[in-house]
């Protein structure tokens, strides 16, 4: 918590409704339709772009200007828009007979359908889509934030071809700093410059969280008006998710003042918050193709994922430092000596973990200080403000004199403070103090030029030369890792000050162990989910007929996993309600017609490892129903009955009625495989799917032990160097085996690994998900090689390893647990496959080239 955590005053730019600007950039056109597909608005350049004699008029039917095939494609496209802020992309669509090909962005804006179109660049389309794989592969090995930002700036400049590309990171005060830069050699550097908060207004930041890629093709070009500007009922057209929306004239003038003719911005969003931007400038007008911008938006999502992984790893390192500090303090303070007596010792322990210039403690009304710190009288003058804050909450500030009026008298002594409450009543505190400094901040121009007096119009800055400002009376800011360690310290000191009983101390130790176990399990699950996503991508390509179809299919499946993950992590990886999963997947199709879903039965909580399996199954069922079943029109209904048997198993009955007649599928795609095989394969349950003429009916049985709380398992982080050592050791297997036994309890990973082995040239792959299944396969045929997932949920594959070793069959272990490497000799394994792994990793352990 900070005293300054209040809403900042809005600037003039903050109040501008930039999502209501009724104009588009001239390289594309826009048509807005009502629900009957009649034109409600259109941009003034439609006739020019579409080759029409005159612009279509509001109230005219879209069918009058677009050919039937185009209308069919557009209706199918908007039908796939099932979530808020979703934009459907179509490439190479011929809108009028004999006309040009267009790229199209479709989205819903309130009750209206927005169609945006621009000319298709057919010669570059395939090349653009091929960029996705190389971009991901170049980011994946990176392990620190600065290197990730540096690589991102270089990759985006190579991809988009702008004169300058910057990675811009936001600070806690809303200002931003250029932390990485790639540019033309003759341009002045912006690296290290700070930009005021007002340069990116709050409503622009809100839009960036929703619409991640924005371009300005020409800062000097006149925008094309949308006509009419407002609807007949008076409301403006909301273009929040528009890809062509014109920009604020204030922002255009800002860029012109910088000498910029074209720009782009890619939002970096982490945990729903705007972390920063990847921004580019060009010295002449520039319009990247829509397909290339689509790749850029996917890059934003991949960058955010990689950033999240790095920051999670850093947080784990901070936790370990906090744990080490906890252990040291508990040893030093075990004798029961007071905190006041041990303040010098505490200062020495903390100075290298949380740098500070002095400390003080107030316990039971007794004040003690060490180093640079206020006197007792001065400290007591701060207590009213401190006691007004929430209990058990750390308070941090680097501008103490501005946060607490009474602290102005202390500005020559201390500039910042970290207050750790270590009791409830009376309020006791440990405080770390930092002395005041004169800080130098280098801004891009005078930040005061980003402000205007009340009632005056703000004009953009005309100069962006480096402008240095001196800030006096404040300290260095407290960093997020320091605050995390401080929170750990606060908890530790509570144990000492409150003198917990032995039983409470033992409970806390067990809680700490459980926390470490859960964090290790989180790392394990992150690696597993990465492997799962890779497998989903590989397997889903067989179900897609186009890149658009592929993007829709894989996006839906990953969203299903993400929604399930949100539900089970909301209560710290605890069992989650099945109804939440069902409603999340179904709400986009039901809208306000809740009577179309009949959910019967008592609420049940599903264990996390079963929850993600069910998420994929339910997603495929809902997707099929929306395409072919009872949810594909406005009349069908769906009933879902939940029933627990006397043995505790859960039976799920899925029944669709009132939709179009159902026919059994002529081919079994990956979606059908997920529905029919996931629960039997991964949960050892049952699945019975029947395609009746009146509607699909299915029955699933979930074993009782998945409707209970699970205990996490630990895992150690695996470094890239360890991965290389393991791969080099496994590469000693020089001969490609003809037959391989694969033991893996995740069906999707097993399918992907089986396909990778066959593509490498393995003639026969036997797959088993349990020890019994593996033993049966060994009885049938002696394999030349084996890959064993060591942890099979409720059992391990150790008996299979013993049988393979006795039969002289070489094998490797596939696991996400780092400590398994120390047990390879004991188990008799020839190597280790660390999850997530792919075909290249498999080829290494087989000793062959993945050509």
mmCIF file of N, CA, C and O in Angstrom, residues 752-787:
data_model
loop_
_atom_site.group_PDB
_atom_site.id
_atom_site.type_symbol
_atom_site.label_atom_id
_atom_site.label_comp_id
_atom_site.label_asym_id
_atom_site.label_seq_id
_atom_site.Cartn_x
_atom_site.Cartn_y
_atom_site.Cartn_z
ATOM 1 N N UNK A 752 0.601 -36.222 -29.352
ATOM 2 C CA UNK A 752 1.614 -35.392 -29.978
ATOM 3 C C UNK A 752 2.956 -36.114 -30.040
ATOM 4 O O UNK A 752 3.665 -36.060 -31.051
ATOM 5 N N UNK A 753 3.330 -36.800 -28.939
ATOM 6 C CA UNK A 753 4.600 -37.531 -28.920
ATOM 7 C C UNK A 753 4.568 -38.685 -29.914
ATOM 8 O O UNK A 753 5.554 -38.938 -30.629
ATOM 9 N N UNK A 754 3.443 -39.383 -29.986
ATOM 10 C CA UNK A 754 3.310 -40.481 -30.948
ATOM 11 C C UNK A 754 3.493 -39.968 -32.371
ATOM 12 O O UNK A 754 4.213 -40.570 -33.178
ATOM 13 N N UNK A 755 2.874 -38.841 -32.691
ATOM 14 C CA UNK A 755 3.008 -38.283 -34.028
ATOM 15 C C UNK A 755 4.445 -37.852 -34.308
ATOM 16 O O UNK A 755 4.970 -38.065 -35.400
ATOM 17 N N UNK A 756 5.125 -37.261 -33.311
ATOM 18 C CA UNK A 756 6.515 -36.844 -33.486
ATOM 19 C C UNK A 756 7.413 -38.046 -33.755
ATOM 20 O O UNK A 756 8.295 -38.007 -34.619
ATOM 21 N N UNK A 757 7.206 -39.148 -33.013
ATOM 22 C CA UNK A 757 8.007 -40.356 -33.225
ATOM 23 C C UNK A 757 7.812 -40.902 -34.634
ATOM 24 O O UNK A 757 8.784 -41.291 -35.304
ATOM 25 N N UNK A 758 6.580 -40.931 -35.090
ATOM 26 C CA UNK A 758 6.320 -41.475 -36.427
ATOM 27 C C UNK A 758 6.899 -40.579 -37.508
ATOM 28 O O UNK A 758 7.398 -41.056 -38.526
ATOM 29 N N UNK A 759 6.866 -39.263 -37.290
ATOM 30 C CA UNK A 759 7.464 -38.359 -38.271
ATOM 31 C C UNK A 759 8.985 -38.495 -38.313
ATOM 32 O O UNK A 759 9.598 -38.242 -39.348
ATOM 33 N N UNK A 760 9.574 -38.881 -37.198
ATOM 34 C CA UNK A 760 11.017 -39.113 -37.172
ATOM 35 C C UNK A 760 11.389 -40.433 -37.846
ATOM 36 O O UNK A 760 12.567 -40.666 -38.124
ATOM 37 N N UNK A 761 10.408 -41.289 -38.092
ATOM 38 C CA UNK A 761 10.679 -42.536 -38.801
ATOM 39 C C UNK A 761 10.467 -43.797 -37.996
ATOM 40 O O UNK A 761 10.765 -44.897 -38.483
ATOM 41 N N UNK A 762 9.972 -43.702 -36.767
ATOM 42 C CA UNK A 762 9.721 -44.899 -35.966
ATOM 43 C C UNK A 762 8.528 -45.652 -36.578
ATOM 44 O O UNK A 762 7.468 -45.065 -36.803
ATOM 45 N N UNK A 763 8.705 -46.930 -36.827
ATOM 46 C CA UNK A 763 7.679 -47.706 -37.525
ATOM 47 C C UNK A 763 6.485 -48.049 -36.633
ATOM 48 O O UNK A 763 5.344 -48.040 -37.070
ATOM 49 N N UNK A 764 6.741 -48.371 -35.373
ATOM 50 C CA UNK A 764 5.655 -48.830 -34.495
ATOM 51 C C UNK A 764 5.767 -48.136 -33.142
ATOM 52 O O UNK A 764 6.838 -48.134 -32.522
ATOM 53 N N UNK A 765 4.662 -47.534 -32.704
ATOM 54 C CA UNK A 765 4.625 -46.870 -31.392
ATOM 55 C C UNK A 765 3.470 -47.473 -30.592
ATOM 56 O O UNK A 765 2.313 -47.408 -31.009
ATOM 57 N N UNK A 766 3.790 -48.094 -29.457
ATOM 58 C CA UNK A 766 2.770 -48.624 -28.556
ATOM 59 C C UNK A 766 2.555 -47.618 -27.426
ATOM 60 O O UNK A 766 3.524 -47.201 -26.786
ATOM 61 N N UNK A 767 1.301 -47.236 -27.173
ATOM 62 C CA UNK A 767 0.996 -46.193 -26.187
ATOM 63 C C UNK A 767 0.219 -46.794 -25.021
ATOM 64 O O UNK A 767 -0.728 -47.563 -25.220
ATOM 65 N N UNK A 768 0.630 -46.445 -23.804
ATOM 66 C CA UNK A 768 -0.070 -46.893 -22.600
ATOM 67 C C UNK A 768 -0.133 -45.734 -21.619
ATOM 68 O O UNK A 768 0.767 -44.893 -21.568
ATOM 69 N N UNK A 769 -1.193 -45.724 -20.806
ATOM 70 C CA UNK A 769 -1.361 -44.628 -19.845
ATOM 71 C C UNK A 769 -1.196 -45.080 -18.404
ATOM 72 O O UNK A 769 -1.331 -44.278 -17.492
ATOM 73 N N UNK A 770 -0.922 -46.363 -18.175
ATOM 74 C CA UNK A 770 -0.789 -46.892 -16.822
ATOM 75 C C UNK A 770 0.255 -47.988 -16.799
ATOM 76 O O UNK A 770 0.711 -48.476 -17.856
ATOM 77 N N UNK A 771 0.630 -48.412 -15.593
ATOM 78 C CA UNK A 771 1.615 -49.484 -15.456
ATOM 79 C C UNK A 771 1.060 -50.793 -16.031
ATOM 80 O O UNK A 771 1.745 -51.503 -16.775
ATOM 81 N N UNK A 772 -0.203 -51.121 -15.712
ATOM 82 C CA UNK A 772 -0.803 -52.353 -16.241
ATOM 83 C C UNK A 772 -0.823 -52.352 -17.762
ATOM 84 O O UNK A 772 -0.503 -53.360 -18.412
ATOM 85 N N UNK A 773 -1.197 -51.215 -18.336
ATOM 86 C CA UNK A 773 -1.232 -51.128 -19.794
ATOM 87 C C UNK A 773 0.139 -51.295 -20.406
ATOM 88 O O UNK A 773 0.304 -51.949 -21.447
ATOM 89 N N UNK A 774 1.162 -50.713 -19.761
ATOM 90 C CA UNK A 774 2.520 -50.839 -20.277
ATOM 91 C C UNK A 774 3.005 -52.289 -20.199
ATOM 92 O O UNK A 774 3.665 -52.785 -21.119
ATOM 93 N N UNK A 775 2.685 -52.964 -19.096
ATOM 94 C CA UNK A 775 3.102 -54.370 -18.951
ATOM 95 C C UNK A 775 2.442 -55.247 -20.023
ATOM 96 O O UNK A 775 3.065 -56.178 -20.556
ATOM 97 N N UNK A 776 1.173 -54.943 -20.348
ATOM 98 C CA UNK A 776 0.508 -55.718 -21.401
ATOM 99 C C UNK A 776 1.185 -55.503 -22.748
ATOM 100 O O UNK A 776 1.336 -56.446 -23.542
ATOM 101 N N UNK A 777 1.598 -54.261 -23.016
ATOM 102 C CA UNK A 777 2.294 -53.994 -24.267
ATOM 103 C C UNK A 777 3.639 -54.709 -24.319
ATOM 104 O O UNK A 777 4.059 -55.197 -25.381
ATOM 105 N N UNK A 778 4.330 -54.819 -23.179
ATOM 106 C CA UNK A 778 5.613 -55.529 -23.136
ATOM 107 C C UNK A 778 5.425 -57.016 -23.380
ATOM 108 O O UNK A 778 6.282 -57.676 -23.992
ATOM 109 N N UNK A 779 4.306 -57.541 -22.891
ATOM 110 C CA UNK A 779 4.028 -58.960 -23.146
ATOM 111 C C UNK A 779 3.784 -59.223 -24.629
ATOM 112 O O UNK A 779 4.125 -60.291 -25.152
ATOM 113 N N UNK A 780 3.167 -58.244 -25.304
ATOM 114 C CA UNK A 780 2.871 -58.420 -26.728
ATOM 115 C C UNK A 780 4.129 -58.310 -27.581
ATOM 116 O O UNK A 780 4.319 -59.053 -28.546
ATOM 117 N N UNK A 781 5.009 -57.356 -27.229
ATOM 118 C CA UNK A 781 6.138 -57.065 -28.116
ATOM 119 C C UNK A 781 7.254 -56.395 -27.333
ATOM 120 O O UNK A 781 7.007 -55.502 -26.526
ATOM 121 N N UNK A 782 8.485 -56.839 -27.577
ATOM 122 C CA UNK A 782 9.646 -56.204 -26.932
ATOM 123 C C UNK A 782 10.043 -54.985 -27.759
ATOM 124 O O UNK A 782 10.438 -55.107 -28.916
ATOM 125 N N UNK A 783 9.940 -53.766 -27.203
ATOM 126 C CA UNK A 783 10.292 -52.565 -27.974
ATOM 127 C C UNK A 783 11.811 -52.391 -28.065
ATOM 128 O O UNK A 783 12.575 -52.988 -27.302
ATOM 129 N N UNK A 784 12.229 -51.570 -29.003
ATOM 130 C CA UNK A 784 13.646 -51.226 -29.122
ATOM 131 C C UNK A 784 14.018 -50.064 -28.212
ATOM 132 O O UNK A 784 15.200 -49.847 -27.917
ATOM 133 N N UNK A 785 13.022 -49.309 -27.804
ATOM 134 C CA UNK A 785 13.267 -48.101 -27.002
ATOM 135 C C UNK A 785 11.971 -47.746 -26.275
ATOM 136 O O UNK A 785 10.891 -48.174 -26.696
ATOM 137 N N UNK A 786 12.052 -46.972 -25.184
ATOM 138 C CA UNK A 786 10.850 -46.577 -24.444
ATOM 139 C C UNK A 786 11.000 -45.167 -23.884
ATOM 140 O O UNK A 786 12.110 -44.726 -23.552
ATOM 141 N N UNK A 787 9.873 -44.457 -23.822
ATOM 142 C CA UNK A 787 9.791 -43.140 -23.187
ATOM 143 C C UNK A 787 8.761 -43.253 -22.067
ATOM 144 O O UNK A 787 7.592 -43.556 -22.320
#
